[in-house]
Short mmCIF file of C-alpha atoms and ligand atoms in Angstrom, two decimals:
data_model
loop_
_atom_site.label_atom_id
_atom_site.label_comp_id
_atom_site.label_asym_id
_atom_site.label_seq_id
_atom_site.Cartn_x
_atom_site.Cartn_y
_atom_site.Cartn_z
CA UNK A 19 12.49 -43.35 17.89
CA UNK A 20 13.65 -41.19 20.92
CA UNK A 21 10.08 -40.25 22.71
CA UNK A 22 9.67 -36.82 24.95
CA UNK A 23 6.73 -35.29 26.71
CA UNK A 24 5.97 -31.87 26.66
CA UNK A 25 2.98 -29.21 27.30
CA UNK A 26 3.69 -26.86 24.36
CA UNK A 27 6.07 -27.61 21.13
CA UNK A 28 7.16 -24.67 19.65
CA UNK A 29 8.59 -24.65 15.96
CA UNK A 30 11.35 -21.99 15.02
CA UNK A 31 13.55 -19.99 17.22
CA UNK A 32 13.44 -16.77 15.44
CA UNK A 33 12.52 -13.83 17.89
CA UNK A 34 8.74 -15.65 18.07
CA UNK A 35 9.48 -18.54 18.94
CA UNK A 36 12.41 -17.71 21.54
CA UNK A 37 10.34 -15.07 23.06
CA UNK A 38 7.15 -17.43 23.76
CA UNK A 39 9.41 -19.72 24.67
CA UNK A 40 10.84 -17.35 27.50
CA UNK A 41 7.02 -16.26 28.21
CA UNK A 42 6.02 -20.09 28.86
CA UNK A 43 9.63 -20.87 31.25
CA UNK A 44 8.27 -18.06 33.33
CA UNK A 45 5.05 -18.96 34.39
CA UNK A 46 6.05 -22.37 34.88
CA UNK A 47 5.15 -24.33 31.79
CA UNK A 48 6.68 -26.70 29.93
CA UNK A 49 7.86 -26.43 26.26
CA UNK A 50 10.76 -27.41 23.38
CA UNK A 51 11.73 -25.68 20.51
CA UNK A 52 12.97 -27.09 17.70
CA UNK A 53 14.69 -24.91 14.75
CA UNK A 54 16.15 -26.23 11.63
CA UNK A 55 19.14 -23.81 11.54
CA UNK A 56 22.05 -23.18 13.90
CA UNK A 57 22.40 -20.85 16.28
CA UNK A 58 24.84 -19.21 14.08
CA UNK A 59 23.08 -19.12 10.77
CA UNK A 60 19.95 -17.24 13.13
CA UNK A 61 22.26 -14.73 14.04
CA UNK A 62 23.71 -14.37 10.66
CA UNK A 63 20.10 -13.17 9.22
CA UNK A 64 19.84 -8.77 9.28
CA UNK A 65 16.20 -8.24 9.56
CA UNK A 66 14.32 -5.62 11.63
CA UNK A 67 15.75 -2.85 13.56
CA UNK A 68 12.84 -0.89 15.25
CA UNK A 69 11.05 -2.16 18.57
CA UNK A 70 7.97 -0.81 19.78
CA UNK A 71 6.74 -0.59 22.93
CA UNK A 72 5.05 -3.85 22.72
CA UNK A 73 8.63 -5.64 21.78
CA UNK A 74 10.42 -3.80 24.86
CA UNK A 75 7.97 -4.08 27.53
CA UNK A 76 8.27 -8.32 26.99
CA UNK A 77 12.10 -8.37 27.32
CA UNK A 78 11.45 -6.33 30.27
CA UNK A 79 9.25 -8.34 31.61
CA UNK A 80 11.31 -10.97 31.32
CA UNK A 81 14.30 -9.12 32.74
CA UNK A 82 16.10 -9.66 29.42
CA UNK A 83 16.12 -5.88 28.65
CA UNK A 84 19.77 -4.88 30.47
CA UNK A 85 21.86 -5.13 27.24
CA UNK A 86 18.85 -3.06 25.17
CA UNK A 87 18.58 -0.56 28.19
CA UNK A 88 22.82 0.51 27.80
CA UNK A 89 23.03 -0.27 23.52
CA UNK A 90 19.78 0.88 22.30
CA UNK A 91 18.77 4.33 20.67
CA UNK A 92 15.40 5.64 22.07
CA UNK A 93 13.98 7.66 19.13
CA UNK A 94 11.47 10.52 19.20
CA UNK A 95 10.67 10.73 15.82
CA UNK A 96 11.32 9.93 12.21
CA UNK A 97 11.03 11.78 8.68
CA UNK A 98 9.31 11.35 5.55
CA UNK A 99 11.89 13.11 2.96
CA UNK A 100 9.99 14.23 -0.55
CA UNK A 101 12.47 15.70 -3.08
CA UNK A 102 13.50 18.69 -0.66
CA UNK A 103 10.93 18.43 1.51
CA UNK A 104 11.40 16.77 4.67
CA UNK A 105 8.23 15.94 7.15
CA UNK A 106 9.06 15.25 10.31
CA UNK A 107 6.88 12.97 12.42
CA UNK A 108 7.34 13.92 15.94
CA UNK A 109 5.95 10.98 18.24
CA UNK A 110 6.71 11.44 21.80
CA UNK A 111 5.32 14.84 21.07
CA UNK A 112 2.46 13.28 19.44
CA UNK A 113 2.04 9.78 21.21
CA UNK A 114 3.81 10.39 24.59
CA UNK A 115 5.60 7.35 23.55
CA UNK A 116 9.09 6.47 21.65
CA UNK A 117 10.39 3.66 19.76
CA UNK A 118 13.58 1.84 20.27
CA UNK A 119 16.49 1.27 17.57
CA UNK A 120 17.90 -2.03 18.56
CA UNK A 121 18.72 -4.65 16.08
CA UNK A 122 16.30 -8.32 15.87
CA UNK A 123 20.13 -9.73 15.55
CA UNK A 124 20.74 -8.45 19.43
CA UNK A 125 17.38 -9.62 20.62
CA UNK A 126 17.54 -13.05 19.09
CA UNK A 127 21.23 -12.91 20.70
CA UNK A 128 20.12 -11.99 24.10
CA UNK A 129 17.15 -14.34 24.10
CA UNK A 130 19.32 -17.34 22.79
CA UNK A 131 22.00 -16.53 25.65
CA UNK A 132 19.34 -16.62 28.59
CA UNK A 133 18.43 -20.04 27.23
CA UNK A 134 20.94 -22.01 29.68
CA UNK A 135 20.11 -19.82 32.96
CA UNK A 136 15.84 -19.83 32.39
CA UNK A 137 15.82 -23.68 31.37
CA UNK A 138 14.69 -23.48 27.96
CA UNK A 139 15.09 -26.16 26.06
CA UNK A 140 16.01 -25.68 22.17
CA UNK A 141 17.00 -27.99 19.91
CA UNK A 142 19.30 -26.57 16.58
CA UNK A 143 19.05 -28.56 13.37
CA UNK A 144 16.02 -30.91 14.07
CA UNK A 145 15.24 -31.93 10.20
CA UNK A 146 12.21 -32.34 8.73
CA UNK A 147 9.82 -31.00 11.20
CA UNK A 148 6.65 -32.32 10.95
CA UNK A 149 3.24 -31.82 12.98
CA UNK A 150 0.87 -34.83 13.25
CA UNK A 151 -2.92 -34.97 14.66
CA UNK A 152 -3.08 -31.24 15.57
CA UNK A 153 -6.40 -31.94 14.57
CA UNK A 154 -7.01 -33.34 18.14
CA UNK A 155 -5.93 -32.92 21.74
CA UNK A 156 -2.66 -35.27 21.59
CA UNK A 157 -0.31 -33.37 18.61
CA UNK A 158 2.97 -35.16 17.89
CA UNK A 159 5.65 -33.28 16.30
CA UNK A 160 8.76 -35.63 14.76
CA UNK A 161 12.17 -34.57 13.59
CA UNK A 162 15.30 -36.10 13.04
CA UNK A 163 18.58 -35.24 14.41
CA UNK A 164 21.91 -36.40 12.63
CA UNK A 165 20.93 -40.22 12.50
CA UNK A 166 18.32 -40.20 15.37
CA UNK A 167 14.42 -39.87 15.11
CA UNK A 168 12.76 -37.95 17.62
CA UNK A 169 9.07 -37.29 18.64
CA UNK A 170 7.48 -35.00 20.87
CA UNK A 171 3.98 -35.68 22.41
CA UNK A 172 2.59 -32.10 23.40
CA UNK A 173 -1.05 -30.79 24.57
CA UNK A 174 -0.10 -27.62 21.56
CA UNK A 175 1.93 -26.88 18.82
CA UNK A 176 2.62 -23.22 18.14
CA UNK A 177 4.05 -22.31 15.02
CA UNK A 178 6.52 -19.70 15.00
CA UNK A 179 8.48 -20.89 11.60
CA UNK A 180 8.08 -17.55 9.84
CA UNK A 181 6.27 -17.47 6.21
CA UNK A 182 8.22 -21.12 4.77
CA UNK A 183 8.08 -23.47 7.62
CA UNK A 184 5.31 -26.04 7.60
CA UNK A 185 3.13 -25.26 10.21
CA UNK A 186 1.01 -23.34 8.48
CA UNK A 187 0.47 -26.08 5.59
CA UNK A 188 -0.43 -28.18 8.58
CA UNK A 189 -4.01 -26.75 8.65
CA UNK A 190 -6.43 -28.22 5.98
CA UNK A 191 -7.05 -26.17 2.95
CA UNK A 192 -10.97 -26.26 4.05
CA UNK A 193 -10.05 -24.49 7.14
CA UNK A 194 -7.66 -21.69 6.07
CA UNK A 195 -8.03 -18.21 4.12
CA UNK A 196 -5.42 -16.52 2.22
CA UNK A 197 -5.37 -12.94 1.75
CA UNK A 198 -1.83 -12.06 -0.32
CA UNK A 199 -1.06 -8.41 -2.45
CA UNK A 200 2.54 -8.69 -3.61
CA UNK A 201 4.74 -5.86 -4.42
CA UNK A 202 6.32 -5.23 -7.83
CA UNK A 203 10.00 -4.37 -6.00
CA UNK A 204 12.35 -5.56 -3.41
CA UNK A 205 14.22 -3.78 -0.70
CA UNK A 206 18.00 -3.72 -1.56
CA UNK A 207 19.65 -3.34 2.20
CA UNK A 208 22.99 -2.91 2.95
CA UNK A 209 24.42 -2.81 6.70
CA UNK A 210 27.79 -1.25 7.15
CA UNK A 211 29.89 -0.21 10.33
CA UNK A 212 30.32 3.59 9.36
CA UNK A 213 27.82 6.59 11.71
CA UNK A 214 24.47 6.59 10.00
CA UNK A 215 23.90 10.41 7.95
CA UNK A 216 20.92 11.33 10.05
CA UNK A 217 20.17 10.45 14.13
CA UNK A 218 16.63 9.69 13.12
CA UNK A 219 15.35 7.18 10.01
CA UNK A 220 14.13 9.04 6.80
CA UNK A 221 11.79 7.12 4.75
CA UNK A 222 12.32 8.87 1.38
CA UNK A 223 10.37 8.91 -1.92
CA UNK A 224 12.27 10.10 -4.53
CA UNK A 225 11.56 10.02 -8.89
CA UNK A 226 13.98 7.47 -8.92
CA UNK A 227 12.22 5.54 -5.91
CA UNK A 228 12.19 4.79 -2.53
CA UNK A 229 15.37 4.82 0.08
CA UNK A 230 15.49 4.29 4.00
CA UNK A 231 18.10 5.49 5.91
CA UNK A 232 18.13 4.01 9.26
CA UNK A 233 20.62 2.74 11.47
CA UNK A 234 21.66 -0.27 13.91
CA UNK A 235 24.07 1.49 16.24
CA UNK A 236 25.94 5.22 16.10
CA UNK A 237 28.66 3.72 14.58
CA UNK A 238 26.21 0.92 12.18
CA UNK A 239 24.35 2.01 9.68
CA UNK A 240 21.64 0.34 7.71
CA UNK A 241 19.84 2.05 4.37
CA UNK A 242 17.43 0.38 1.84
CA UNK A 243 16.40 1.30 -1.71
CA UNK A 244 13.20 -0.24 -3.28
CA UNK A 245 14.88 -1.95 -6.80
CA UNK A 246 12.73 -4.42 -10.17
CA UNK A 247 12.31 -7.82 -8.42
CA UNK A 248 14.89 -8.84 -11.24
CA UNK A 249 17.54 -7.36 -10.31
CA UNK A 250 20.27 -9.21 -8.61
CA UNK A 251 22.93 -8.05 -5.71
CA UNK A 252 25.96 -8.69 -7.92
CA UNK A 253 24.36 -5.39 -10.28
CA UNK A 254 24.65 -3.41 -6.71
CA UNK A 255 28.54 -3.28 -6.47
CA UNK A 256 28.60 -0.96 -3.21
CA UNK A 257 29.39 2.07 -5.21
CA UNK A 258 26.29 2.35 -7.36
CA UNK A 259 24.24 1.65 -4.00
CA UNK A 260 25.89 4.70 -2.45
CA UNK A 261 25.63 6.63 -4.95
CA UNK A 262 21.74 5.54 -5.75
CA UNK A 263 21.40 5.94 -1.98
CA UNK A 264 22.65 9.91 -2.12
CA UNK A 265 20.20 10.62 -5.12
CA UNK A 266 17.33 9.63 -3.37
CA UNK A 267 17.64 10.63 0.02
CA UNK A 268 17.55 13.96 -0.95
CA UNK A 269 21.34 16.83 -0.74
CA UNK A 270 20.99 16.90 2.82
CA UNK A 271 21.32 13.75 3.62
CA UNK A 272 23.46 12.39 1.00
CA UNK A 273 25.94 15.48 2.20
CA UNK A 274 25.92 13.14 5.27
CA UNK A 275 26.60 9.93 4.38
CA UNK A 276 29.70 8.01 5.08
CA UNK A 277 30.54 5.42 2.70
CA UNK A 278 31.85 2.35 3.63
CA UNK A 279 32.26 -1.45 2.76
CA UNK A 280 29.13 -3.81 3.10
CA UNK A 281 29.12 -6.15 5.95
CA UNK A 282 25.66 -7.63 4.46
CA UNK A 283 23.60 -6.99 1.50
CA UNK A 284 20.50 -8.97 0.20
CA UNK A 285 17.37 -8.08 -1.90
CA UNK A 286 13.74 -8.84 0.02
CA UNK A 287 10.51 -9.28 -1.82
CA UNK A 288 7.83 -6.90 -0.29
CA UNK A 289 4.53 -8.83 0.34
CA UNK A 290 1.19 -8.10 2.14
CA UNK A 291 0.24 -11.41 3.28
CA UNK A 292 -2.48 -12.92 6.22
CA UNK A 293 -3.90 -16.63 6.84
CA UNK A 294 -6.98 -16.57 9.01
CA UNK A 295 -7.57 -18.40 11.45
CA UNK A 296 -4.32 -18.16 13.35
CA UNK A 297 -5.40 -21.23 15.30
CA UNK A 298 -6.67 -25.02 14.33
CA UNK A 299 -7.75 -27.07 17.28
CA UNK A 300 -4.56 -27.55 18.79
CA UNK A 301 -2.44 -25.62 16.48
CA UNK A 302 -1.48 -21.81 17.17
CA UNK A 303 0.37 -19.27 14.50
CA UNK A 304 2.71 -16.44 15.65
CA UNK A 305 4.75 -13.69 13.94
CA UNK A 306 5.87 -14.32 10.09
CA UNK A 307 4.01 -17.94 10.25
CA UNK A 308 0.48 -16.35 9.86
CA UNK A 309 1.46 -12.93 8.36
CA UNK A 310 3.78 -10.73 6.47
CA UNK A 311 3.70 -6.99 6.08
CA UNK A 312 6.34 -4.76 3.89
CA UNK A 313 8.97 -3.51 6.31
CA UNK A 314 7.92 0.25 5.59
CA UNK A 315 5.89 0.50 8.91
CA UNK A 316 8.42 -1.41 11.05
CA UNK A 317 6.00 -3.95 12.06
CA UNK A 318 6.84 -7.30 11.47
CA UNK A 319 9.09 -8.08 14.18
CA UNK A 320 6.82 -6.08 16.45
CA UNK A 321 3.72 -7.97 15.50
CA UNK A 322 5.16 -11.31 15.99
CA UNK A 323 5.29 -10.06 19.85
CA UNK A 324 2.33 -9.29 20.24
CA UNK A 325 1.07 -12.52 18.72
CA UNK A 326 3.58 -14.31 21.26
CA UNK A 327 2.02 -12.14 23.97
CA UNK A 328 -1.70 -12.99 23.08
CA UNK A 329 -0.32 -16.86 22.82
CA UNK A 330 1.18 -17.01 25.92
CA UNK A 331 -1.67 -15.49 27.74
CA UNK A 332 -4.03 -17.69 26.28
CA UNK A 333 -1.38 -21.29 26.98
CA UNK A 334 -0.59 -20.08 30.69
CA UNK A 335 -4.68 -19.38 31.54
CA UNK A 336 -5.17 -22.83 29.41
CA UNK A 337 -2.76 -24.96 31.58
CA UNK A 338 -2.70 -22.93 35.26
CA UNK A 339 -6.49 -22.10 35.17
CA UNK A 340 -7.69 -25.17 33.08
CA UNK A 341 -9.74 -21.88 31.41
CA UNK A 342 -10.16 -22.76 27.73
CA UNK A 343 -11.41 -19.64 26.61
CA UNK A 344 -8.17 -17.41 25.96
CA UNK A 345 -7.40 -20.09 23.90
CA UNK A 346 -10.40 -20.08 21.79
CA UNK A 347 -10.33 -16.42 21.17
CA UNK A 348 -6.75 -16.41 20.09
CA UNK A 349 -6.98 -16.16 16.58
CA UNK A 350 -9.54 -13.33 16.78
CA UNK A 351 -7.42 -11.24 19.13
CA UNK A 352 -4.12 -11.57 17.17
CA UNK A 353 -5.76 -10.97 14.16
CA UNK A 354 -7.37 -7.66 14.95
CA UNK A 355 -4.29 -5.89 15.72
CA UNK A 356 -2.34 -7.83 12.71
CA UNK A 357 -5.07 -6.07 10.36
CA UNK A 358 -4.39 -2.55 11.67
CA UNK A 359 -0.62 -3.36 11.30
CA UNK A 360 -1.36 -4.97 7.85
CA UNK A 361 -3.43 -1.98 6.85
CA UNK A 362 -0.76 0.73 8.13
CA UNK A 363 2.48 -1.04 6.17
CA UNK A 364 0.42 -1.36 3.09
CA UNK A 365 -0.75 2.60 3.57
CA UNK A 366 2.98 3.86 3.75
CA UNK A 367 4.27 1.37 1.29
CA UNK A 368 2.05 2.86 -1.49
CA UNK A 369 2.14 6.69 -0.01
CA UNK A 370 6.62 5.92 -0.35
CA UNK A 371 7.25 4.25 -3.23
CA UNK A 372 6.60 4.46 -7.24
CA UNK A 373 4.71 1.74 -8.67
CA UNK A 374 5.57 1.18 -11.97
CA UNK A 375 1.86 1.03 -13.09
CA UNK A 376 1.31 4.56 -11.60
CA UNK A 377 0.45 7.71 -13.63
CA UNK A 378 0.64 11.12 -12.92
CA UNK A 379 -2.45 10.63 -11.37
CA UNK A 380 -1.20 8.73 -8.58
CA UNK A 381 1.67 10.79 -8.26
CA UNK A 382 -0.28 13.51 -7.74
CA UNK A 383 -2.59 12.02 -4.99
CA UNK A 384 1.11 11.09 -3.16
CA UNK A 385 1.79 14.91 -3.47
CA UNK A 386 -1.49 15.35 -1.94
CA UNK A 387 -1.40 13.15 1.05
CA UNK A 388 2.45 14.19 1.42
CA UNK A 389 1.26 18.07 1.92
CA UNK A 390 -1.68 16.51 3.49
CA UNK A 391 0.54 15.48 6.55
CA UNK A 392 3.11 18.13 6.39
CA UNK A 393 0.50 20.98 7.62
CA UNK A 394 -1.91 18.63 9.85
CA UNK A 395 -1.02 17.74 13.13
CA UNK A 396 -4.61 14.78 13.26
CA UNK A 397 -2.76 13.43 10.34
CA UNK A 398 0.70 13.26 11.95
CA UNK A 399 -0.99 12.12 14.63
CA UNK A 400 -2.51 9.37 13.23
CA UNK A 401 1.10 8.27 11.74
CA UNK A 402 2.63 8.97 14.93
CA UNK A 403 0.56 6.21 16.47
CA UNK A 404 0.67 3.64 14.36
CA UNK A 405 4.57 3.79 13.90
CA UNK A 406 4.68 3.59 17.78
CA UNK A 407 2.38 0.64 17.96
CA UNK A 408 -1.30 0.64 18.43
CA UNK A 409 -2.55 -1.25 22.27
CA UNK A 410 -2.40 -4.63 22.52
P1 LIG B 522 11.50 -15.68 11.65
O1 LIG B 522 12.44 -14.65 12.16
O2 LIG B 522 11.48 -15.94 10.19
O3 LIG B 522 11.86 -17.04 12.42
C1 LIG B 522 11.31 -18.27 12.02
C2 LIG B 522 12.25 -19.37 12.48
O4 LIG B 522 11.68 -20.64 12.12
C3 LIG B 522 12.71 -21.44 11.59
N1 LIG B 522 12.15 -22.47 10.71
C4 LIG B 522 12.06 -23.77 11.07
N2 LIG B 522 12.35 -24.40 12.20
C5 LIG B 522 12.14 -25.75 12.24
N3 LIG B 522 11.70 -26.47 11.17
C6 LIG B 522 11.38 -25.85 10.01
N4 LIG B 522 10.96 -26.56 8.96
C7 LIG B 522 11.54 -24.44 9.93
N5 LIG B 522 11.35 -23.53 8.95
C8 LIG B 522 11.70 -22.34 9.44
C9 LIG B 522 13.61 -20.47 10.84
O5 LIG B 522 14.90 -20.98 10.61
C10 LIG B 522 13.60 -19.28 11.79
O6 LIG B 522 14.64 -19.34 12.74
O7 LIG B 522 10.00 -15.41 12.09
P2 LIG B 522 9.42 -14.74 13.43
O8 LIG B 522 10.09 -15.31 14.65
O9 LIG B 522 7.95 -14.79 13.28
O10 LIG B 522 9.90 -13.21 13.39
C11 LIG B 522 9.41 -12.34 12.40
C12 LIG B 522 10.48 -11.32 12.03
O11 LIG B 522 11.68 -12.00 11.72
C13 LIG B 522 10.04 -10.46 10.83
O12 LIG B 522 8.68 -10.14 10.89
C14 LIG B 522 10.83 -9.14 10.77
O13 LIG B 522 12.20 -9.39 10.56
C15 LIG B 522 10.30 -8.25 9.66
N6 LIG B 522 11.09 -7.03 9.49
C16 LIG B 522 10.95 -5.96 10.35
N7 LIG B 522 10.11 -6.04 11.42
C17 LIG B 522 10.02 -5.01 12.31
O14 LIG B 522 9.25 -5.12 13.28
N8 LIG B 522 10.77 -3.86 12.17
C18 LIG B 522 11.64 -3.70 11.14
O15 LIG B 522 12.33 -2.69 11.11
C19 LIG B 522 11.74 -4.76 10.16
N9 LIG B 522 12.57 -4.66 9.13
C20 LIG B 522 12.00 -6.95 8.43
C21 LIG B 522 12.73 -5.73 8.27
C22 LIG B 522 12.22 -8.01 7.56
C23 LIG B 522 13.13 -7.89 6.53
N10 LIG B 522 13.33 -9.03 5.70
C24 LIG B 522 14.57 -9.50 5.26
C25 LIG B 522 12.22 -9.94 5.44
C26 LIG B 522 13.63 -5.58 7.25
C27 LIG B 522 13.82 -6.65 6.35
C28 LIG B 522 14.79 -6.43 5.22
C1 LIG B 523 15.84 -1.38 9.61
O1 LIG B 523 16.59 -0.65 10.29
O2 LIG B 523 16.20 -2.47 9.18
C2 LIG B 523 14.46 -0.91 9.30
C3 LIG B 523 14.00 0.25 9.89
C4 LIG B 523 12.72 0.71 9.59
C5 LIG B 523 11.94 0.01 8.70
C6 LIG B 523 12.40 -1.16 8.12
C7 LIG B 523 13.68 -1.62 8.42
O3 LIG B 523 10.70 0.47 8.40
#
């Protein structure tokens, strides 16, 4: 068994764990990361494509911002298309504030490439991960390594795994509250290098469902429609996406849109999901670990930084100011912004999309809200600042 000594273990090197990883270097503490994948297989994974200000003002502060600075697309608003109606939500009018298209793919990239230069240490393909005695002060986390076994003593483990890794299972049943609403549909995505058919997303909700058109690049584009959780990628040959794709976002758009071949496509289930506490003795949750939210707010990536900032916060006070307290009120910190964040996703999720189960009467309270927001500036507002991101 090949021993190390650490302050803080960190498990997964998705955007969480990379970032806190970053945040820790910085101030001078120690810390490993250990991921199960390769570098490679990280970057291979299309996920979010929205930052708020929350996301941007950490790579800034950890001067790893140049790249997003030149490549990524401020936006000043977005659109929520019904039939031919299109709402536009204005929110540096509104908010004073933008958001930033830039793809998790590029921030995972840039954060992985500082790794060398800001001494952060991560280790690709440690197998079974496994956390032992976070109960107490002296956590041990072991993994293997082709034919080596490894363990690292550490004062905290912080789980950034996202929703399957087993940090999370590592707090006792007794301790732990679940708090799940699952979606009946799936967001079909595909990702293709031809100009996107709008410069700013539309979030559309159409008879025949729900469709995203949003974007990674001007030259990348990147739509979603919602589809039956049965339904399989091989039925979505790339014509029948297009042409779904032009039905429901509406003759303006779909006059708009370049077709092209698929450089990714994949179905994701749409969950509303929290475990509470987000901390067990010496045990911390970040990001996708503690908490999922349906993509439709653009929050998931965003709230995983602001967990990381809370964390790191609370570590650096913990081991530079031997002040325990930031570390005790962790969980109840994160937690109140993820519940905003949770409630917001799960808001625009059922004001976009057609539930099966729905009758005319929901359907008609859509209409309502729809019109609702089309002629009231509070309730654009109110939109506008949640899409942005609310303080941390
Ligand atoms: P991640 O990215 O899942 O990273 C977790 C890492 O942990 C590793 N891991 C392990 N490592 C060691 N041992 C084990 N046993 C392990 N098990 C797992 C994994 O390999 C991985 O590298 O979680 P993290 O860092 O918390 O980041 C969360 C975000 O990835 C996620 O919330 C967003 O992608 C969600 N999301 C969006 N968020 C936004 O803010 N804006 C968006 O526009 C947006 N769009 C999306 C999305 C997610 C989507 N999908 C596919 C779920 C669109 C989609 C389609
Ligand atoms: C994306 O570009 O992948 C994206 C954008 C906005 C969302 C979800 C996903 O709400």
């Amino acid at each position: 068994m090949k021993k190390t000594q650490t302050q803080v273990c960190i498990i997964g090197a998705g955007p969480a764990g990379l970032l806190l990883g970053h945040l820790l270097r910085a101030e001078g503490v120690d810390c490993v990361v250990l991921e199960r994948r390769s570098p490679d297989y990280v970057l291979s994974r299309i996920r979010a494509g929205v930052l708020e200000n929350i996301t941007v003002s950490l790579l800034e502060r950890l001067g790893l911002d140049s790249r997003m600075k030149a490549e990524g697309l401020p936006h000043d608003g977005f659109n929520l298309a019904d039939g031919e109606r299109l709402i536009r939500i204005d929110i540096a009018e509104l908010t004073g504030q933008q958001v930033v298209v830039y793809g998790q793919t590029e921030v995972t990239r840039d954060l992985m490439d500082a790794r060398e230069e800001r001494g952060l240490e991560v280790v690709y393909e440690a197998e079974d991960v496994t956390l032992h005695e976070v109960d107490g002060d002296a956590p041990r986390v072991t993994y293997s390594l082709g034919d080596e076994e490894h363990q690292v003593d550490c004062r905290f483990v912080v789980g950034c795994d996202g929703f399957h890794g087993p940090s999370r299972k590592s707090v006792p049943a007794s301790v732990g509250k679940e708090y799940l609403r699952e979606y009946p549909f799936g967001w079909l995505g595909i990702l293709a290098d031809v100009p996107p058919c709008n410069h700013e997303l539309i979030y559309a909700n159409h008879e025949r469902g729900f469709a995203l058109a949003s974007m990674r690049s001007e030259t990348r584009s990147r739509y979603y429609i919602d589809v039956p959780l049965t339904d399989k990628v091989e039925e979505w040959p790339d014509d029948r996406l297009w042409d779904e794709l032009a039905i429901r976002l509406g003759p303006e758009a779909a006059a708009n849109i370049t077709r092209g071949p698929a450089l990714e496509k994949s179905i994701a289930p749409l969950r509303s999901y929290v475990f509470a506490p987000m901390r067990h003795r010496s045990l911390l949750l970040c990001g996708d670990a503690a908490h999922i939210v349906p993509p439709t707010g653009a929050k998931g990536l965003n709230l995983a930084a602001s967990d990381v900032h809370y964390a790191a916060d609370a570590l650096v006070r913990f081991f530079k100011a031997a002040d325990n307290d930031a570390i005790g009120g962790y969980s109840d910190k994160a937690l109140a912004r993820v519940w905003k964040s949770e409630r917001f996703s799960w808001s625009l999720t059922k004001l976009m999309h057609r539930f099966p189960e729905d009758g005319p009467f929901e359907r008609a309270m859509q209409v309502a809200e729809l019109d609702y927001i089309a002629n009231s500036r509070a309730a654009q507002t109110s939109i506008a600042e949640n899409y942005v991101g609310l303080p941390v």
